[in-house]
XYZ file of C-alpha atoms in Angstrom:
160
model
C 89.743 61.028 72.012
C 86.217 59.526 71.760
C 83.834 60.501 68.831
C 80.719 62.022 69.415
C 77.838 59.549 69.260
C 75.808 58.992 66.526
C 73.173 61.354 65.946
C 74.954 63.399 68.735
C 73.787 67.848 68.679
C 75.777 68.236 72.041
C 77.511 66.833 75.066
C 74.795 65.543 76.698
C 75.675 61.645 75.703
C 79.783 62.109 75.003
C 81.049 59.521 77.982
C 84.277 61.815 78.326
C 83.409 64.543 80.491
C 86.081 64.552 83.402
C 83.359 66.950 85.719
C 83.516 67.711 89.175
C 80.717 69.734 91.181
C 81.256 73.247 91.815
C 83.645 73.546 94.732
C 82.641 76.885 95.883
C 80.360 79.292 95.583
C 83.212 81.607 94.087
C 85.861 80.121 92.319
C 87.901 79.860 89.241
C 89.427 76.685 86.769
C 92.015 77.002 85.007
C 94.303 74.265 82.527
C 97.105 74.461 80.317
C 96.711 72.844 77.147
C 99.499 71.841 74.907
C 97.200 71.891 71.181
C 98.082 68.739 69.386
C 95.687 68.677 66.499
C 95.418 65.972 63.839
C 91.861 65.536 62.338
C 89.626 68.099 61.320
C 86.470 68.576 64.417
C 88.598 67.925 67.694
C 88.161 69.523 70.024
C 89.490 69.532 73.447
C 88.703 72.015 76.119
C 87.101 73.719 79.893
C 83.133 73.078 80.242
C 80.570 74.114 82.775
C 77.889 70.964 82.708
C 75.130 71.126 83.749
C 71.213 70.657 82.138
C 72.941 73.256 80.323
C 76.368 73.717 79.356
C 79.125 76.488 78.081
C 82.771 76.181 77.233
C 85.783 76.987 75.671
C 88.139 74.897 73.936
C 90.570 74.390 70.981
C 89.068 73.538 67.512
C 91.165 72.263 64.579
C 89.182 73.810 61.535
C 90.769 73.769 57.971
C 92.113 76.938 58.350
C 93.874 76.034 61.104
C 93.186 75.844 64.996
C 90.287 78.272 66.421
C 89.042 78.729 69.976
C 85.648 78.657 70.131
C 83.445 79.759 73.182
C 79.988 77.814 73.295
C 76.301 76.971 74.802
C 74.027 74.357 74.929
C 70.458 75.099 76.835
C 68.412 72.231 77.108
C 70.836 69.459 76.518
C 68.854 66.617 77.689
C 66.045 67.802 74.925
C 68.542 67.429 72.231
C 69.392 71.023 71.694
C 72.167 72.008 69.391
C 75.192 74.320 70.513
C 75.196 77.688 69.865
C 79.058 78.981 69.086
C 79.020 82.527 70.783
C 82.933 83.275 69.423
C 85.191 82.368 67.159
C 88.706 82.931 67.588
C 91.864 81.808 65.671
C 94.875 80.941 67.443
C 97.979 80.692 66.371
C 100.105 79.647 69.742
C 100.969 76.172 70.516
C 99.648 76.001 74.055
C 96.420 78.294 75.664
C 95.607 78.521 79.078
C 91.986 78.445 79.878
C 90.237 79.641 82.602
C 86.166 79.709 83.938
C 85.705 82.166 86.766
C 82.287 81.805 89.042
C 81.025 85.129 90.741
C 77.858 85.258 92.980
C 74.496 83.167 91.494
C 76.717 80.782 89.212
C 78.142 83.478 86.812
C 81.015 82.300 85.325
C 82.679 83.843 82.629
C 85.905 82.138 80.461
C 88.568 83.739 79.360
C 92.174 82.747 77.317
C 95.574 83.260 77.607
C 98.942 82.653 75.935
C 101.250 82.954 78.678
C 99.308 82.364 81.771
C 99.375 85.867 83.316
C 97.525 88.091 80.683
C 93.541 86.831 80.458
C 91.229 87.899 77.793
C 87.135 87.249 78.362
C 85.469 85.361 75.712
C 81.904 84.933 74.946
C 79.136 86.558 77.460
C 78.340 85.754 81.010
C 76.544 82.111 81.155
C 74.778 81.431 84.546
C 75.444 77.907 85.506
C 72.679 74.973 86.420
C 71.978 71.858 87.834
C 72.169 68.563 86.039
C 68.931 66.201 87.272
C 70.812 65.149 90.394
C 73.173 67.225 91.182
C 74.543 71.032 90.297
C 76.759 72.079 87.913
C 80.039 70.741 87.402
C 83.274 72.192 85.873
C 85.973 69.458 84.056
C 87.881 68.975 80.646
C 86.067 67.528 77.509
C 87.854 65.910 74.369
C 85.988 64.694 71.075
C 86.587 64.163 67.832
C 83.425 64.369 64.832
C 81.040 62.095 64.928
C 81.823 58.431 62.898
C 85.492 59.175 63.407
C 88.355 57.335 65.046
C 91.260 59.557 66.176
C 94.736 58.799 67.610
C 95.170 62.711 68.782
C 96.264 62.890 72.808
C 95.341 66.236 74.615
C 98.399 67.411 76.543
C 96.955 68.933 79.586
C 99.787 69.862 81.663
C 97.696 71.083 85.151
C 94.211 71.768 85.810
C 93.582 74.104 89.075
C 90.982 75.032 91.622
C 91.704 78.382 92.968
């Protein structure tokens, strides 16, 4: 787990993005994440990247771990993320998943045992990145300025 750079609002300059393009025009992602906290500020997780960005991903707070669901417009300008919701969670692993509908609508959503999904946050309508469109991958970072020994346990991540 990398820390965010110095001086760092968003995701725009973290150089551990895993990202592909959208596959599709309709499609969804989905991981399952084994949560293996240890500092407080990592966070591990499913993003949509793009010029703008959304995601959803395990957060170890001091009250324990929280998903949170967030956006970033204007990333390259600096913007900071917005946190849209909140969530504790109390489970040891989550599966996450990003659906995309027609125009780039994707909408995330959580589960505990992989069959059950609950939407989180509101609609976010992916786009491009300077030279290319939107991608979809797995994130990891830990607060800015500090060094962490946490591993993410992803056990799959799927294209369907």
């Amino acid at each position: 787990m990398i820390a965010m750079p110095e001086g760092s609002k968003n995701l725009w300059m973290v150089p551990n993005l895993l990202l592909q393009k959208f596959p599709a025009p309709w499609f969804s992602a989905t991981t399952h994440l084994e949560i293996c906290p240890n500092k407080i500020g990592e966070r591990t997780g499913l993003v949509i990247f793009g010029l703008d960005y959304c995601f959803l991903a395990p957060e170890n707070k001091s009250d324990g771990v929280h998903l949170l669901n967030g956006v970033c417009i204007a990333t390259d300008k600096g913007s900071e993320e917005t946190i849209q919701a909140d969530i504790p969670y109390t489970q040891k692993t989550v599966f996450l998943r990003m659906s995309v509908d027609t125009g780039a609508v994707c909408q995330f959503s959580y589960s505990a045992d992989g069959e059950n999904f609950t939407d989180v946050g509101t609609e976010f309508t992916a786009c491009e990145e300077r030279w290319i469109g939107a991608k979809v991958g797995l994130f990891s970072i830990a607060p800015t300025g500090s060094l962490s020994s946490n591993v993410s346990d992803y056990a799959w991540f799927r294209i369907e």
